[in-house]
Amino acid sequence: MTCTDTLASLLEQCPVLRVYLNDLETDLDETVSFAENMKRLPESFFEQRKSDRDAECRQFEAYLRALEKTWNSDALRADTLTILPGHSKSGAKENFQKIQLHRGQTTALVGRTGAGKSRLLEDIEWQAAGDSPTGRTILINGQKRAQRPLGQRLVAQLSQNMNFVLDMHVRDFLRMHAECFHARADAAALAGQVYRTAVSLCGEPFEETTPVTSLSGGQSRALMIADCALISQAPVVLIDEIENAGINRRMALKLLTGRDKIVFIATHDPVLALLADQRLVLSDGGIKDVMQKMSGEEEVLRKAEETDRFLTDLREKIREGQRLTVS
Amino acid sequence: MKLVTVAGPPAVGKTSVLLRMNRLLKERGLRTGVVKFDCMQTNDDETFQEAGIRAVRGISAELCPDHFFITNLDEVCAYGRREKLDILFTESAGLCSRCSPYLKGVPAVCVVDQLAGIHAPSKIGPMLKLADIILITRGDIVSQAEREVFFRQVMLVNPRAEIFPVNGLTGQGARAAVDAILRRTDTPDEEPSLRFPMPMAICSYCLGETRIGKDYQVGNVRKMKLGGAT
């Protein structure tokens, strides 16, 4: 991308450039380049901006370079996330050497309400370096915060109290999000993929032209998960209490981990907790225990899912006005 | 003493965020204070004082709040030095979206509200564009997708700034913001100056005129081009 490419082709590659161009507050000809547009503008334009043609071109080039750095960047990748111990609210040292999580792994955060889930999340988001209330240090790919690029958002969140607030329909909404990171044509294809994935996750079809604010709870959750897996660039995902959303949980997790995300699930639901590769047990603001999933727990999970299906089935029958009997 | 200018549209949560940040600075043993500029009655200074943070308010009343801010800045800084503050925050709302109260060589913080919609960042003007640190409030209740789009919009408008989501209610993110402020090593110019000129406002209405019509308009007057049939 340079200032001699036509604006139309730049906008095709990088739709968000529109923000910069609009900000010039003048009509531009998109069939020619930025440099050419500058040549055609009257002196008064530059006088008002206290600049000249060369300065405007240089500034635009610099902006393009800065943008390229954040575009589909590999710098965002997180292969490992390491937690080094801190202490609980009452000051007891956390009893582990280090906890290392790899991409594609799922970790359940379990414990009573107020046990320290939010503190852990904040440590991760900020990449604490022994300087948060917990005293923990978080490393990404073995690196401390100071060594990592600034302003990168690490954690994407999915929680029960999140809503869509924009007045847009599903397709436009997804395209807008995808265009933050992709060329226009790729963004359109990606948006279609997210839509289809969301529908298969919730099993409750909706249209691409449905406004996002009129989706049901299950549909919204499904769309948020598919969007998070396929469009969001954040390498870590925290799923916060979404057990009652009426979505295929196993498939949702597989989707996220399949995209090389490091997934945390804060949950009280036994099925979700058992779907994870390991569990961090939180208590009094500290990590009390790290438990790998045991082979015997697969069997427990199978039974829990059976019970879960039984309950789901009952729920459906009651909704449809059927009579229930013990079979 | 380090001066930090904090600005943002009305009701975005500037005061809650400042409260959170000041508490954290106090924990670190720093003496901080807040001077709050407003055009209407405010009790926010009491909110700060209840939290044990020195606070003064300035009500601009019939004056332009941003002009009021800048004409009082010298005295405000002198107050901060008398109080032997380590950090003095000024808080003001750029009301016309044309102003930005930032000074050259003084850290500038802008607070914006996620709920204002995705087009808000391009409408806020120099207050957002010229800030060094941008804090996004109320992101906790919207979808991740909307957060990311908003974040991206802010970044596109101001690629130089460090951007942090901050939750004014829980304080989540405030630590990162404080860290960013303390990390800055700006040195104010010998003769401080604004990063961006404030809007010129010298027309008859600035002087209290209430009647409408060409006959009553003198000074800095510009007419719109409306087009259409003549």
Coordinates of C-alpha atoms in Angstrom, one line a residue:
Chain A
M1 CA 0.0 0.0 0.0
T2 CA 1.5 3.4 -1.0
C3 CA 0.2 6.9 -1.8
T4 CA 0.5 6.2 -5.5
D5 CA -2.1 3.4 -5.5
T6 CA -5.6 4.4 -6.5
L7 CA -7.8 5.2 -3.5
A8 CA -10.3 2.6 -4.7
S9 CA -7.8 -0.2 -4.6
L10 CA -6.5 0.9 -1.2
L11 CA -10.0 1.0 0.2
E12 CA -10.6 -2.5 -1.3
Q13 CA -7.6 -3.8 0.6
C14 CA -8.1 -1.9 3.7
P15 CA -11.7 -0.5 4.1
V16 CA -10.9 1.2 7.5
L17 CA -8.8 3.8 5.6
R18 CA -12.1 5.5 5.1
V19 CA -11.7 7.1 8.6
Y20 CA -8.5 8.9 7.6
L21 CA -9.8 10.0 4.2
N22 CA -13.1 11.3 5.7
D23 CA -11.1 13.3 8.2
L24 CA -9.6 15.4 5.4
E25 CA -13.0 16.9 5.0
T26 CA -12.8 17.3 1.3
D27 CA -14.1 15.4 -1.8
L28 CA -11.6 13.0 -3.1
D29 CA -11.5 11.2 -6.5
E30 CA -11.2 7.5 -5.6
T31 CA -10.3 6.5 -9.1
V32 CA -6.9 8.1 -8.7
S33 CA -4.1 8.0 -6.1
F34 CA -3.7 10.0 -2.9
A35 CA -0.8 11.9 -4.4
E36 CA -2.8 12.8 -7.4
N37 CA -5.7 14.0 -5.3
M38 CA -3.3 16.2 -3.3
K39 CA -2.0 17.7 -6.6
R40 CA -5.6 18.7 -7.6
L41 CA -6.5 20.4 -4.3
P42 CA -6.2 24.2 -4.1
E43 CA -3.6 25.9 -2.0
S44 CA -6.3 27.1 0.4
F45 CA -6.8 23.5 1.5
F46 CA -3.2 23.2 2.6
E47 CA -3.1 26.7 4.2
Q48 CA -6.1 25.8 6.4
R49 CA -4.3 22.5 7.5
K50 CA -1.0 24.4 8.0
S51 CA 0.7 21.8 5.7
D52 CA 1.7 21.3 2.1
R53 CA 1.3 18.5 -0.5
D54 CA 4.5 16.7 0.4
A55 CA 3.7 16.8 4.1
E56 CA 0.2 15.4 3.5
C57 CA 1.7 12.5 1.4
R58 CA 4.4 11.8 3.9
Q59 CA 1.8 11.7 6.7
F60 CA -0.5 9.4 4.7
E61 CA 2.4 7.0 4.0
A62 CA 3.3 7.0 7.7
Y63 CA -0.3 6.2 8.5
L64 CA -0.3 3.3 5.9
R65 CA 2.8 1.9 7.5
A66 CA 1.3 2.0 11.0
L67 CA -1.8 0.4 9.8
E68 CA 0.1 -2.5 8.0
K69 CA 1.6 -3.3 11.3
T70 CA -1.7 -4.0 12.9
W71 CA -3.1 -5.8 9.8
N72 CA -3.5 -9.6 10.2
S73 CA -0.5 -9.4 12.4
D74 CA 1.4 -12.4 13.7
A75 CA 2.5 -10.3 16.6
L76 CA -0.9 -11.1 18.1
R77 CA -0.2 -14.8 18.3
A78 CA 0.1 -16.4 21.7
D79 CA 1.5 -19.9 21.8
T80 CA 1.8 -20.0 25.5
L81 CA 0.5 -18.1 28.5
T82 CA 2.3 -18.6 31.8
I83 CA 1.1 -17.7 35.2
L84 CA 3.7 -17.1 37.9
P85 CA 2.4 -17.3 41.5
G86 CA 1.3 -14.4 43.6
H87 CA -0.8 -14.4 46.7
S88 CA -4.4 -14.7 47.9
K89 CA -6.4 -11.8 49.4
S90 CA -5.3 -12.8 52.9
G91 CA -1.7 -12.8 51.8
A92 CA -1.0 -16.6 51.5
K93 CA 1.5 -17.4 48.7
E94 CA 0.0 -19.4 45.8
N95 CA 1.1 -23.0 45.9
F96 CA 2.5 -23.6 42.4
Q97 CA 5.7 -23.0 40.6
K98 CA 4.2 -21.9 37.3
I99 CA 1.1 -22.7 35.3
Q100 CA 1.7 -22.9 31.5
L101 CA -1.2 -22.9 29.1
H102 CA -0.9 -23.6 25.4
R103 CA -2.9 -22.5 22.4
G104 CA -5.8 -24.8 21.7
Q105 CA -6.2 -25.7 25.4
T106 CA -9.2 -25.1 27.5
T107 CA -9.0 -24.2 31.2
A108 CA -12.0 -24.1 33.5
L109 CA -11.9 -21.5 36.4
V110 CA -13.9 -22.9 39.2
G111 CA -14.7 -21.6 42.7
R112 CA -17.4 -19.7 44.6
T113 CA -18.5 -16.3 43.5
G114 CA -15.9 -13.7 44.6
A115 CA -13.2 -16.4 44.7
G116 CA -10.9 -14.3 42.4
K117 CA -12.0 -14.9 38.8
S118 CA -12.1 -11.2 37.9
R119 CA -8.7 -10.6 39.6
L120 CA -7.2 -13.4 37.5
L121 CA -8.8 -12.0 34.3
E122 CA -7.5 -8.5 35.0
D123 CA -4.0 -9.9 35.6
I124 CA -4.1 -11.6 32.2
E125 CA -5.6 -8.7 30.3
W126 CA -3.0 -6.3 31.7
Q127 CA -0.2 -8.8 31.7
A128 CA 0.6 -8.1 35.4
A129 CA 4.2 -8.1 36.2
G130 CA 4.2 -8.6 40.0
D131 CA 2.5 -5.1 40.2
S132 CA -1.2 -6.0 40.6
P133 CA -3.0 -6.7 43.9
T134 CA -2.4 -10.4 43.4
G135 CA 1.4 -10.0 42.8
R136 CA 1.2 -12.5 39.9
T137 CA 3.2 -12.3 36.7
I138 CA 1.8 -13.2 33.4
L139 CA 4.0 -14.1 30.5
I140 CA 2.9 -14.4 26.8
N141 CA 5.2 -16.5 24.7
G142 CA 7.6 -16.3 27.7
Q143 CA 7.7 -12.5 27.5
K144 CA 6.8 -9.9 30.1
R145 CA 4.5 -6.9 29.3
A146 CA 7.3 -4.5 28.8
Q147 CA 8.7 -6.7 26.0
R148 CA 5.4 -7.0 24.1
P149 CA 3.9 -4.5 21.6
L150 CA 1.8 -1.8 23.3
G151 CA -1.9 -1.5 22.9
Q152 CA -2.5 -5.1 21.9
R153 CA -5.7 -6.5 23.4
L154 CA -5.1 -10.0 24.6
V155 CA -8.4 -11.1 26.0
A156 CA -11.7 -11.4 24.2
Q157 CA -14.7 -11.9 26.5
L158 CA -18.0 -13.6 26.2
S159 CA -20.4 -13.2 29.0
Q160 CA -24.0 -13.5 30.0
N161 CA -24.5 -9.8 30.5
M162 CA -23.2 -8.7 27.1
N163 CA -25.6 -7.4 24.5
F164 CA -25.5 -6.2 21.0
V165 CA -26.4 -2.5 21.0
L166 CA -25.9 -1.5 17.4
D167 CA -28.8 -1.0 15.1
M168 CA -27.5 -3.2 12.2
H169 CA -28.5 -6.5 10.7
V170 CA -26.3 -9.6 11.0
R171 CA -24.5 -9.5 7.7
D172 CA -23.6 -5.8 7.8
F173 CA -22.6 -6.2 11.5
L174 CA -20.2 -9.1 10.8
R175 CA -18.8 -7.4 7.7
M176 CA -18.1 -4.3 9.6
H177 CA -16.2 -6.3 12.3
A178 CA -14.3 -8.3 9.7
E179 CA -13.3 -5.2 7.8
C180 CA -11.4 -4.0 10.9
F181 CA -8.8 -6.7 10.1
H182 CA -9.4 -7.9 6.5
A183 CA -9.7 -6.7 2.9
R184 CA -13.3 -6.1 1.7
A185 CA -13.7 -9.3 -0.3
D186 CA -12.2 -11.5 2.4
A187 CA -14.4 -9.8 5.0
A188 CA -17.5 -10.6 3.1
A189 CA -16.6 -14.2 2.8
L190 CA -15.7 -14.4 6.5
A191 CA -18.9 -12.8 7.5
G192 CA -20.8 -15.5 5.6
Q193 CA -18.8 -18.2 7.3
V194 CA -19.5 -16.7 10.8
Y195 CA -23.2 -16.5 10.1
R196 CA -23.4 -20.2 9.0
T197 CA -21.3 -21.3 12.0
A198 CA -23.5 -19.3 14.4
V199 CA -26.7 -20.9 13.0
S200 CA -25.3 -24.4 13.3
L201 CA -24.1 -23.7 16.9
C202 CA -27.6 -22.7 18.2
G203 CA -29.7 -24.9 16.0
E204 CA -32.3 -22.1 15.9
P205 CA -32.1 -20.5 12.5
F206 CA -32.1 -16.8 11.9
E207 CA -31.6 -14.7 8.8
E208 CA -28.6 -12.7 7.7
T209 CA -30.9 -9.8 7.5
T210 CA -32.2 -10.1 11.1
P211 CA -31.2 -7.1 13.2
V212 CA -28.6 -8.1 15.8
T213 CA -30.7 -6.5 18.5
S214 CA -33.6 -8.8 17.8
L215 CA -31.7 -12.1 18.1
S216 CA -32.8 -14.4 21.0
G217 CA -30.5 -15.1 23.9
G218 CA -29.2 -18.4 22.3
Q219 CA -28.8 -16.8 18.9
S220 CA -26.9 -13.9 20.3
R221 CA -24.5 -16.1 22.2
A222 CA -24.0 -18.3 19.2
L223 CA -23.2 -15.3 17.0
M224 CA -20.9 -13.9 19.6
I225 CA -19.0 -17.2 19.9
A226 CA -18.7 -17.7 16.1
D227 CA -17.6 -14.1 15.7
C228 CA -15.1 -14.4 18.5
A229 CA -13.6 -17.6 17.1
L230 CA -13.4 -16.5 13.4
I231 CA -13.0 -12.7 13.4
S232 CA -11.6 -11.5 16.7
Q233 CA -7.8 -11.3 16.8
A234 CA -7.4 -11.7 20.5
P235 CA -5.4 -14.9 21.3
V236 CA -7.1 -15.5 24.7
V237 CA -10.8 -16.0 25.2
L238 CA -12.7 -15.9 28.5
I239 CA -16.1 -17.4 28.5
D240 CA -18.0 -16.2 31.6
E241 CA -21.1 -18.1 32.7
I242 CA -22.9 -18.9 29.5
E243 CA -24.4 -22.3 30.5
N244 CA -28.0 -21.6 30.0
A245 CA -27.7 -20.1 26.5
G246 CA -29.1 -23.1 24.5
I247 CA -26.1 -23.6 22.3
N248 CA -24.0 -26.6 21.5
R249 CA -21.2 -26.2 24.1
R250 CA -18.9 -28.9 23.0
M251 CA -19.0 -27.6 19.4
A252 CA -18.5 -24.0 20.6
L253 CA -15.3 -25.0 22.5
K254 CA -14.0 -27.0 19.7
L255 CA -14.5 -24.1 17.4
L256 CA -12.6 -21.7 19.6
T257 CA -9.7 -24.1 20.4
G258 CA -9.6 -25.1 16.8
R259 CA -8.7 -21.5 16.0
D260 CA -5.6 -21.8 18.3
K261 CA -7.2 -19.7 21.1
I262 CA -6.2 -20.2 24.7
V263 CA -9.7 -20.6 26.3
F264 CA -10.8 -19.9 29.8
I265 CA -14.3 -20.9 31.0
A266 CA -15.5 -19.5 34.3
T267 CA -18.3 -21.8 35.2
H268 CA -20.4 -23.5 37.9
D269 CA -21.7 -26.0 35.3
P270 CA -20.2 -29.5 35.7
V271 CA -20.4 -30.3 32.0
L272 CA -18.5 -27.2 31.0
A273 CA -15.9 -27.7 33.7
L274 CA -15.4 -31.3 32.6
L275 CA -15.1 -30.4 29.0
A276 CA -11.9 -28.4 29.9
D277 CA -8.5 -29.9 29.8
Q278 CA -7.7 -28.7 33.3
R279 CA -9.3 -26.8 36.1
L280 CA -7.9 -23.9 38.1
V281 CA -9.5 -23.9 41.6
L282 CA -9.9 -20.4 42.9
S283 CA -10.4 -19.4 46.6
D284 CA -9.9 -16.3 48.6
G285 CA -8.6 -14.5 45.5
G286 CA -5.8 -17.0 44.9
I287 CA -5.3 -20.1 42.7
K288 CA -5.6 -22.9 45.2
D289 CA -5.1 -25.9 42.9
V290 CA -4.4 -26.9 39.4
M291 CA -6.1 -30.1 38.3
Q292 CA -5.5 -31.9 35.1
K293 CA -8.5 -33.8 33.8
M294 CA -8.2 -37.5 34.9
S295 CA -9.1 -40.3 32.5
G296 CA -11.8 -41.4 34.9
E297 CA -13.5 -38.0 34.6
E298 CA -14.3 -38.7 30.9
E299 CA -16.7 -41.3 32.2
V300 CA -18.2 -38.7 34.6
L301 CA -18.5 -36.2 31.7
R302 CA -20.3 -38.8 29.6
K303 CA -22.9 -39.4 32.4
A304 CA -23.2 -35.6 33.0
E305 CA -23.9 -35.0 29.4
E306 CA -26.5 -37.8 29.4
T307 CA -28.3 -36.2 32.3
D308 CA -28.0 -32.9 30.6
R309 CA -29.6 -34.3 27.4
F310 CA -32.4 -35.8 29.5
L311 CA -33.1 -32.4 31.0
T312 CA -32.9 -30.6 27.7
D313 CA -35.3 -33.2 26.3
L314 CA -37.8 -32.6 29.2
R315 CA -37.5 -28.8 28.6
E316 CA -38.4 -29.2 24.9
K317 CA -41.4 -31.5 25.7
I318 CA -42.7 -29.1 28.3
R319 CA -42.3 -26.2 25.8
E320 CA -44.3 -28.1 23.2
G321 CA -47.1 -28.8 25.7
Q322 CA -46.5 -32.6 25.9
R323 CA -47.3 -34.8 28.9
L324 CA -44.3 -36.3 30.6
T325 CA -43.9 -40.0 31.7
V326 CA -41.1 -42.1 33.1
S327 CA -39.9 -44.4 30.4
Chain B
M1 CA 4.5 18.4 40.0
K2 CA 3.2 16.5 37.0
L3 CA 0.1 18.1 35.3
V4 CA -2.3 15.8 33.5
T5 CA -5.2 17.1 31.4
V6 CA -8.2 14.9 31.3
A7 CA -11.0 15.6 28.8
G8 CA -14.0 13.9 27.3
P9 CA -17.6 14.5 26.2
P10 CA -20.2 15.1 29.0
A11 CA -21.3 12.1 31.0
V12 CA -18.8 9.5 29.7
G13 CA -17.6 8.6 33.2
K14 CA -14.6 10.9 33.6
T15 CA -15.1 11.4 37.3
S16 CA -15.5 7.7 38.1
V17 CA -12.4 6.9 36.1
L18 CA -10.4 9.7 37.8
L19 CA -11.6 8.5 41.2
R20 CA -10.3 5.0 40.4
M21 CA -7.0 6.2 39.2
N22 CA -6.4 8.6 42.1
R23 CA -7.1 5.8 44.6
L24 CA -4.4 3.7 42.9
L25 CA -2.0 6.6 42.9
K26 CA -2.7 7.2 46.6
E27 CA -1.9 3.5 47.3
R28 CA 1.5 4.1 45.8
G29 CA 2.0 7.0 48.2
L30 CA 1.6 9.8 45.7
R31 CA -0.1 13.1 46.6
T32 CA -2.7 13.8 43.9
G33 CA -5.4 16.4 43.3
V34 CA -8.2 17.1 40.9
V35 CA -9.4 20.4 39.5
K36 CA -12.8 19.9 38.0
F37 CA -14.1 22.3 35.4
D38 CA -17.7 22.4 34.6
C39 CA -20.3 24.8 33.3
M40 CA -23.1 23.8 35.6
Q41 CA -23.4 23.0 39.3
T42 CA -21.4 20.0 40.3
N43 CA -20.8 18.2 43.6
D44 CA -18.1 16.0 42.2
D45 CA -15.4 17.7 44.2
E46 CA -17.1 16.3 47.3
T47 CA -17.1 12.9 45.8
F48 CA -13.3 13.2 45.5
Q49 CA -12.9 14.7 49.0
E50 CA -14.9 11.8 50.5
A51 CA -12.3 9.5 49.0
G52 CA -9.6 11.5 50.6
I53 CA -8.4 13.2 47.4
R54 CA -7.8 16.9 47.2
A55 CA -10.3 18.5 44.8
V56 CA -11.4 21.9 43.7
R57 CA -14.1 22.8 41.3
G58 CA -14.5 25.7 38.8
I59 CA -17.9 26.6 37.5
S60 CA -17.6 28.5 34.2
A61 CA -21.3 29.6 34.4
E62 CA -22.0 32.0 31.5
L63 CA -18.4 31.8 30.1
C64 CA -17.3 29.2 27.5
P65 CA -16.0 26.3 29.8
D66 CA -12.9 25.7 27.7
H67 CA -11.9 29.3 27.6
F68 CA -12.6 29.4 31.3
F69 CA -10.3 26.4 31.8
I70 CA -7.4 27.8 29.9
T71 CA -7.6 31.3 31.5
N72 CA -7.4 29.7 34.9
L73 CA -4.7 27.2 34.2
D74 CA -1.7 29.2 35.6
E75 CA -3.5 29.7 38.9
V76 CA -4.5 26.1 39.0
C77 CA -0.9 25.0 38.6
A78 CA 0.2 27.4 41.3
Y79 CA -2.4 25.8 43.6
G80 CA -1.0 22.4 42.9
R81 CA 2.5 23.5 43.7
R82 CA 1.4 25.1 46.9
E83 CA -0.3 21.9 47.9
K84 CA 2.9 20.1 47.1
L85 CA 1.1 17.6 44.8
D86 CA 2.9 15.0 42.9
I87 CA 0.2 14.8 40.2
L88 CA -2.5 17.3 39.5
F89 CA -5.4 16.3 37.2
T90 CA -7.6 18.8 35.4
E91 CA -10.9 17.5 34.3
S92 CA -13.0 19.2 31.6
A93 CA -15.6 18.4 29.0
G94 CA -15.0 19.6 25.5
L95 CA -18.5 20.6 24.9
C96 CA -18.5 21.7 21.3
S97 CA -16.3 18.8 19.9
R98 CA -14.1 21.4 18.4
C99 CA -12.0 22.1 21.5
S100 CA -9.3 20.2 23.0
P101 CA -7.8 21.5 26.3
Y102 CA -4.4 19.8 25.8
L103 CA -1.1 21.5 26.1
K104 CA 2.2 20.8 24.4
G105 CA 4.4 18.7 26.7
V106 CA 1.6 17.8 29.2
P107 CA 0.1 14.3 29.2
A108 CA -3.4 14.4 27.6
V109 CA -6.0 11.9 28.5
C110 CA -9.3 11.5 26.7
V111 CA -12.2 9.5 28.0
V112 CA -14.8 8.2 25.6
D113 CA -17.9 6.1 26.1
Q114 CA -18.3 2.8 24.1
L115 CA -22.1 3.3 24.2
A116 CA -21.9 6.5 22.2
G117 CA -21.8 4.3 19.1
I118 CA -19.1 3.3 16.6
H119 CA -19.1 6.6 14.7
A120 CA -18.5 8.6 17.8
P121 CA -14.7 8.4 17.6
S122 CA -14.6 10.2 14.2
K123 CA -17.0 12.9 15.6
I124 CA -15.2 13.8 18.8
G125 CA -12.5 15.8 16.9
P126 CA -9.2 17.1 18.2
M127 CA -10.0 16.1 21.8
L128 CA -9.6 12.5 20.7
K129 CA -7.2 13.0 17.9
L130 CA -4.6 14.8 19.9
A131 CA -4.7 12.8 23.1
D132 CA -1.8 10.7 24.3
I133 CA -3.9 8.2 26.3
I134 CA -7.4 7.2 25.5
L135 CA -9.7 5.5 28.0
I136 CA -12.8 3.7 26.8
T137 CA -15.6 3.3 29.4
R138 CA -18.8 1.2 29.5
G139 CA -17.4 -1.6 27.3
D140 CA -18.4 -4.3 29.7
I141 CA -22.0 -4.7 28.6
V142 CA -21.6 -4.8 24.8
S143 CA -20.5 -7.7 22.6
Q144 CA -16.8 -8.4 22.0
A145 CA -17.3 -7.5 18.3
E146 CA -18.6 -4.1 19.2
R147 CA -15.7 -3.5 21.6
E148 CA -13.2 -4.4 18.9
V149 CA -14.8 -2.2 16.2
F150 CA -14.9 0.7 18.6
F151 CA -11.3 0.1 19.7
R152 CA -10.3 0.0 16.0
Q153 CA -12.1 3.2 15.2
V154 CA -10.4 5.0 18.0
M155 CA -7.1 3.6 16.9
L156 CA -7.7 4.8 13.3
V157 CA -8.6 8.3 14.4
N158 CA -5.5 8.5 16.7
P159 CA -2.9 5.9 15.8
R160 CA -0.3 7.5 18.2
A161 CA -2.3 7.1 21.4
E162 CA -2.2 4.3 23.9
I163 CA -5.8 3.0 24.3
F164 CA -7.2 1.2 27.4
P165 CA -10.7 0.0 28.2
V166 CA -11.5 1.0 31.8
N167 CA -14.5 0.1 33.9
G168 CA -15.5 3.0 36.1
L169 CA -17.6 0.8 38.4
T170 CA -15.2 -2.0 39.1
G171 CA -12.0 -0.1 38.4
Q172 CA -10.9 -2.8 36.0
G173 CA -8.3 -1.4 33.6
A174 CA -7.5 1.6 35.8
R175 CA -4.2 0.2 36.8
A176 CA -3.0 0.0 33.2
A177 CA -4.1 3.6 32.7
V178 CA -2.2 4.8 35.7
D179 CA 0.8 2.9 34.6
A180 CA 0.7 4.6 31.2
I181 CA 0.4 8.0 32.8
L182 CA 3.3 7.4 35.2
R183 CA 5.4 6.1 32.3
R184 CA 5.2 9.4 30.4
T185 CA 8.1 11.7 30.5
D186 CA 6.7 14.8 28.8
T187 CA 8.4 18.0 29.6
P188 CA 6.3 21.2 29.4
D189 CA 7.5 24.0 27.2
E190 CA 9.1 27.0 28.8
E191 CA 6.1 29.0 27.7
P192 CA 3.1 26.5 27.7
S193 CA 0.9 26.5 24.7
L194 CA -2.2 24.7 23.4
R195 CA -1.9 21.8 21.0
F196 CA -4.9 23.1 19.0
P197 CA -6.4 26.6 18.9
M198 CA -9.8 27.0 20.7
P199 CA -12.8 28.1 18.6
M200 CA -13.1 31.8 18.0
A201 CA -16.2 33.1 19.5
I202 CA -16.6 36.8 19.1
C203 CA -20.0 37.5 17.8
S204 CA -22.9 39.5 19.3
Y205 CA -24.3 36.4 21.0
C206 CA -21.0 36.0 22.9
L207 CA -21.8 39.4 24.3
G208 CA -25.3 38.4 25.5
E209 CA -27.5 39.2 22.5
T210 CA -30.7 37.2 22.5
R211 CA -32.6 38.6 19.5
I212 CA -32.4 36.7 16.2
G213 CA -31.9 38.2 12.8
K214 CA -29.3 39.8 10.5
D215 CA -29.7 43.2 12.2
Y216 CA -28.4 42.0 15.5
Q217 CA -25.4 40.0 14.2
V218 CA -22.0 41.6 14.4
G219 CA -18.4 40.2 14.7
N220 CA -17.4 36.8 13.7
V221 CA -20.4 35.7 11.7
R222 CA -20.4 33.0 8.9
K223 CA -23.5 32.1 6.9
M224 CA -24.3 28.5 5.7
K225 CA -24.6 27.7 2.1
L226 CA -28.0 26.0 1.9
G227 CA -28.5 25.6 -1.9
G228 CA -31.9 24.9 -3.3
A229 CA -34.1 27.2 -5.4
T230 CA -33.4 30.9 -5.1

